[in-house]
């Protein structure tokens, strides 16, 4: 079975660690790459795509980040359909804003969303 590649975009180190730990405990055949800055993810995705390097299978994105929100990140990603068509995108966030809750349900790039802290059941659903 081919190794799954998961990218996690979250500015919170504790959340990053919890997600990484849950994935490693539940699914051994995967590689998790952590990012704290949305611009860095966009750069990597464009570079990987232009150099024909394997893109991640799944991308977990936080909504609330300092330099660029998850929404702005998704809007930028939407400009490059050959990227987002190949990646399953999940939102991981603390949904305190009702507007975010509604938007996440209707956004075309998002497969599913999960509240933080991300549970082992949520990780299992992402991989199923």
PDB file of C-alpha atoms in Angstrom:
ATOM      1  CA  UNK A   1       0.000   0.000   0.000  1.00  0.00           C
ATOM      2  CA  UNK A   2       1.314   3.437  -0.970  1.00  0.00           C
ATOM      3  CA  UNK A   3       2.369   5.728   1.861  1.00  0.00           C
ATOM      4  CA  UNK A   4      -0.150   8.523   2.488  1.00  0.00           C
ATOM      5  CA  UNK A   5       1.224  12.044   2.654  1.00  0.00           C
ATOM      6  CA  UNK A   6      -0.593  14.427   4.988  1.00  0.00           C
ATOM      7  CA  UNK A   7       0.126  18.128   5.299  1.00  0.00           C
ATOM      8  CA  UNK A   8      -1.097  19.971   8.382  1.00  0.00           C
ATOM      9  CA  UNK A   9      -1.378  23.761   8.239  1.00  0.00           C
ATOM     10  CA  UNK A  10      -1.865  25.196  11.708  1.00  0.00           C
ATOM     11  CA  UNK A  11      -0.039  27.976  13.546  1.00  0.00           C
ATOM     12  CA  UNK A  12      -0.645  26.251  16.904  1.00  0.00           C
ATOM     13  CA  UNK A  13       2.217  23.913  17.866  1.00  0.00           C
ATOM     14  CA  UNK A  14       0.127  22.037  20.437  1.00  0.00           C
ATOM     15  CA  UNK A  15      -2.566  21.246  17.867  1.00  0.00           C
ATOM     16  CA  UNK A  16       0.097  20.188  15.384  1.00  0.00           C
ATOM     17  CA  UNK A  17       1.602  17.785  17.909  1.00  0.00           C
ATOM     18  CA  UNK A  18      -1.787  16.320  18.889  1.00  0.00           C
ATOM     19  CA  UNK A  19      -2.718  15.678  15.260  1.00  0.00           C
ATOM     20  CA  UNK A  20       0.677  14.184  14.455  1.00  0.00           C
ATOM     21  CA  UNK A  21       0.498  11.909  17.491  1.00  0.00           C
ATOM     22  CA  UNK A  22      -3.047  10.724  16.655  1.00  0.00           C
ATOM     23  CA  UNK A  23      -2.116   9.955  13.061  1.00  0.00           C
ATOM     24  CA  UNK A  24       1.062   8.105  14.033  1.00  0.00           C
ATOM     25  CA  UNK A  25      -0.786   6.044  16.654  1.00  0.00           C
ATOM     26  CA  UNK A  26      -3.626   5.137  14.300  1.00  0.00           C
ATOM     27  CA  UNK A  27      -2.002   4.857  10.879  1.00  0.00           C
ATOM     28  CA  UNK A  28       1.567   3.712  10.460  1.00  0.00           C
ATOM     29  CA  UNK A  29       1.864   4.025   6.698  1.00  0.00           C
ATOM     30  CA  UNK A  30       1.839   7.800   6.346  1.00  0.00           C
ATOM     31  CA  UNK A  31       4.117  10.804   6.417  1.00  0.00           C
ATOM     32  CA  UNK A  32       2.942  13.980   8.115  1.00  0.00           C
ATOM     33  CA  UNK A  33       4.442  17.334   7.170  1.00  0.00           C
ATOM     34  CA  UNK A  34       3.732  20.326   9.415  1.00  0.00           C
ATOM     35  CA  UNK A  35       3.391  23.904   8.254  1.00  0.00           C
ATOM     36  CA  UNK A  36       2.744  27.022  10.307  1.00  0.00           C
ATOM     37  CA  UNK A  37       2.453  29.542   7.481  1.00  0.00           C
ATOM     38  CA  UNK A  38      -0.156  29.390   4.664  1.00  0.00           C
ATOM     39  CA  UNK A  39       2.128  31.185   2.199  1.00  0.00           C
ATOM     40  CA  UNK A  40       4.738  28.473   2.664  1.00  0.00           C
ATOM     41  CA  UNK A  41       2.156  25.805   1.825  1.00  0.00           C
ATOM     42  CA  UNK A  42       1.092  27.643  -1.327  1.00  0.00           C
ATOM     43  CA  UNK A  43       4.735  27.967  -2.414  1.00  0.00           C
ATOM     44  CA  UNK A  44       5.385  24.269  -1.817  1.00  0.00           C
ATOM     45  CA  UNK A  45       2.221  23.206  -3.644  1.00  0.00           C
ATOM     46  CA  UNK A  46       3.052  25.301  -6.693  1.00  0.00           C
ATOM     47  CA  UNK A  47       6.662  24.103  -6.686  1.00  0.00           C
ATOM     48  CA  UNK A  48       5.641  20.459  -6.322  1.00  0.00           C
ATOM     49  CA  UNK A  49       3.100  20.776  -9.091  1.00  0.00           C
ATOM     50  CA  UNK A  50       5.472  22.497 -11.521  1.00  0.00           C
ATOM     51  CA  UNK A  51       8.255  19.958 -10.829  1.00  0.00           C
ATOM     52  CA  UNK A  52       5.895  16.982 -10.974  1.00  0.00           C
ATOM     53  CA  UNK A  53       6.598  16.046  -7.329  1.00  0.00           C
ATOM     54  CA  UNK A  54       3.898  14.091  -5.535  1.00  0.00           C
ATOM     55  CA  UNK A  55       1.320  16.343  -3.870  1.00  0.00           C
ATOM     56  CA  UNK A  56      -0.104  15.529  -0.441  1.00  0.00           C
ATOM     57  CA  UNK A  57      -3.089  13.182  -0.333  1.00  0.00           C
ATOM     58  CA  UNK A  58      -4.734  15.204   2.408  1.00  0.00           C
ATOM     59  CA  UNK A  59      -4.383  18.742   3.682  1.00  0.00           C
ATOM     60  CA  UNK A  60      -5.662  19.758   7.120  1.00  0.00           C
ATOM     61  CA  UNK A  61      -6.144  23.521   7.429  1.00  0.00           C
ATOM     62  CA  UNK A  62      -6.818  25.737  10.435  1.00  0.00           C
ATOM     63  CA  UNK A  63      -9.054  28.765   9.839  1.00  0.00           C
ATOM     64  CA  UNK A  64      -7.596  31.223  12.351  1.00  0.00           C
ATOM     65  CA  UNK A  65      -3.952  32.035  11.604  1.00  0.00           C
ATOM     66  CA  UNK A  66      -2.061  35.324  11.959  1.00  0.00           C
ATOM     67  CA  UNK A  67      -0.510  35.988   8.537  1.00  0.00           C
ATOM     68  CA  UNK A  68      -3.310  34.661   6.361  1.00  0.00           C
ATOM     69  CA  UNK A  69      -6.600  33.120   7.417  1.00  0.00           C
ATOM     70  CA  UNK A  70      -7.570  29.663   6.273  1.00  0.00           C
ATOM     71  CA  UNK A  71     -10.292  31.281   4.149  1.00  0.00           C
ATOM     72  CA  UNK A  72      -7.795  33.471   2.289  1.00  0.00           C
ATOM     73  CA  UNK A  73      -5.544  30.454   1.852  1.00  0.00           C
ATOM     74  CA  UNK A  74      -8.409  28.446   0.313  1.00  0.00           C
ATOM     75  CA  UNK A  75      -9.295  31.347  -1.982  1.00  0.00           C
ATOM     76  CA  UNK A  76      -5.698  31.434  -3.228  1.00  0.00           C
ATOM     77  CA  UNK A  77      -5.685  27.675  -3.675  1.00  0.00           C
ATOM     78  CA  UNK A  78      -8.936  27.877  -5.631  1.00  0.00           C
ATOM     79  CA  UNK A  79      -7.104  29.884  -8.301  1.00  0.00           C
ATOM     80  CA  UNK A  80      -5.113  26.759  -9.193  1.00  0.00           C
ATOM     81  CA  UNK A  81      -7.707  24.021  -9.870  1.00  0.00           C
ATOM     82  CA  UNK A  82      -5.108  21.470 -10.939  1.00  0.00           C
ATOM     83  CA  UNK A  83      -3.889  21.555  -7.321  1.00  0.00           C
ATOM     84  CA  UNK A  84      -7.060  21.397  -5.278  1.00  0.00           C
ATOM     85  CA  UNK A  85      -8.637  18.741  -7.509  1.00  0.00           C
ATOM     86  CA  UNK A  86      -5.943  16.294  -6.382  1.00  0.00           C
ATOM     87  CA  UNK A  87      -5.958  16.962  -2.630  1.00  0.00           C
ATOM     88  CA  UNK A  88      -8.607  16.152  -0.005  1.00  0.00           C
ATOM     89  CA  UNK A  89      -8.942  19.271   2.151  1.00  0.00           C
ATOM     90  CA  UNK A  90     -10.230  19.189   5.724  1.00  0.00           C
ATOM     91  CA  UNK A  91     -10.747  22.084   8.104  1.00  0.00           C
ATOM     92  CA  UNK A  92      -9.570  21.796  11.696  1.00  0.00           C
ATOM     93  CA  UNK A  93     -10.473  24.759  13.839  1.00  0.00           C
ATOM     94  CA  UNK A  94     -12.064  26.152  16.945  1.00  0.00           C
ATOM     95  CA  UNK A  95     -15.304  27.447  15.519  1.00  0.00           C
ATOM     96  CA  UNK A  96     -16.240  30.386  17.698  1.00  0.00           C
ATOM     97  CA  UNK A  97     -17.681  32.413  14.838  1.00  0.00           C
ATOM     98  CA  UNK A  98     -21.120  31.244  13.550  1.00  0.00           C
ATOM     99  CA  UNK A  99     -20.284  32.691  10.131  1.00  0.00           C
ATOM    100  CA  UNK A 100     -17.277  30.349   9.887  1.00  0.00           C
ATOM    101  CA  UNK A 101     -19.486  27.378  10.775  1.00  0.00           C
ATOM    102  CA  UNK A 102     -21.884  28.206   7.952  1.00  0.00           C
ATOM    103  CA  UNK A 103     -19.164  28.931   5.416  1.00  0.00           C
ATOM    104  CA  UNK A 104     -17.323  25.688   6.085  1.00  0.00           C
ATOM    105  CA  UNK A 105     -20.494  23.709   5.289  1.00  0.00           C
ATOM    106  CA  UNK A 106     -20.839  25.240   1.829  1.00  0.00           C
ATOM    107  CA  UNK A 107     -17.255  25.829   0.682  1.00  0.00           C
ATOM    108  CA  UNK A 108     -16.536  23.805  -2.451  1.00  0.00           C
ATOM    109  CA  UNK A 109     -12.958  22.807  -1.571  1.00  0.00           C
ATOM    110  CA  UNK A 110     -13.710  21.396   1.878  1.00  0.00           C
ATOM    111  CA  UNK A 111     -14.454  17.689   2.265  1.00  0.00           C
ATOM    112  CA  UNK A 112     -15.264  17.927   5.963  1.00  0.00           C
ATOM    113  CA  UNK A 113     -14.511  19.973   9.059  1.00  0.00           C
ATOM    114  CA  UNK A 114     -13.534  19.048  12.582  1.00  0.00           C
ATOM    115  CA  UNK A 115     -13.465  20.990  15.827  1.00  0.00           C
ATOM    116  CA  UNK A 116     -10.251  21.259  17.820  1.00  0.00           C
ATOM    117  CA  UNK A 117      -8.956  19.395  19.592  1.00  0.00           C
ATOM    118  CA  UNK A 118      -9.126  16.810  16.809  1.00  0.00           C
ATOM    119  CA  UNK A 119     -10.186  13.452  18.226  1.00  0.00           C
ATOM    120  CA  UNK A 120      -8.959  10.008  17.244  1.00  0.00           C
ATOM    121  CA  UNK A 121     -12.423   9.376  15.731  1.00  0.00           C
ATOM    122  CA  UNK A 122     -12.002  12.464  13.540  1.00  0.00           C
ATOM    123  CA  UNK A 123      -8.603  11.249  12.358  1.00  0.00           C
ATOM    124  CA  UNK A 124     -10.144   7.869  11.526  1.00  0.00           C
ATOM    125  CA  UNK A 125     -12.858   9.586   9.457  1.00  0.00           C
ATOM    126  CA  UNK A 126     -10.244  11.575   7.561  1.00  0.00           C
ATOM    127  CA  UNK A 127      -8.482   8.337   6.616  1.00  0.00           C
ATOM    128  CA  UNK A 128     -11.601   6.333   5.750  1.00  0.00           C
TER     129      UNK A 128
END
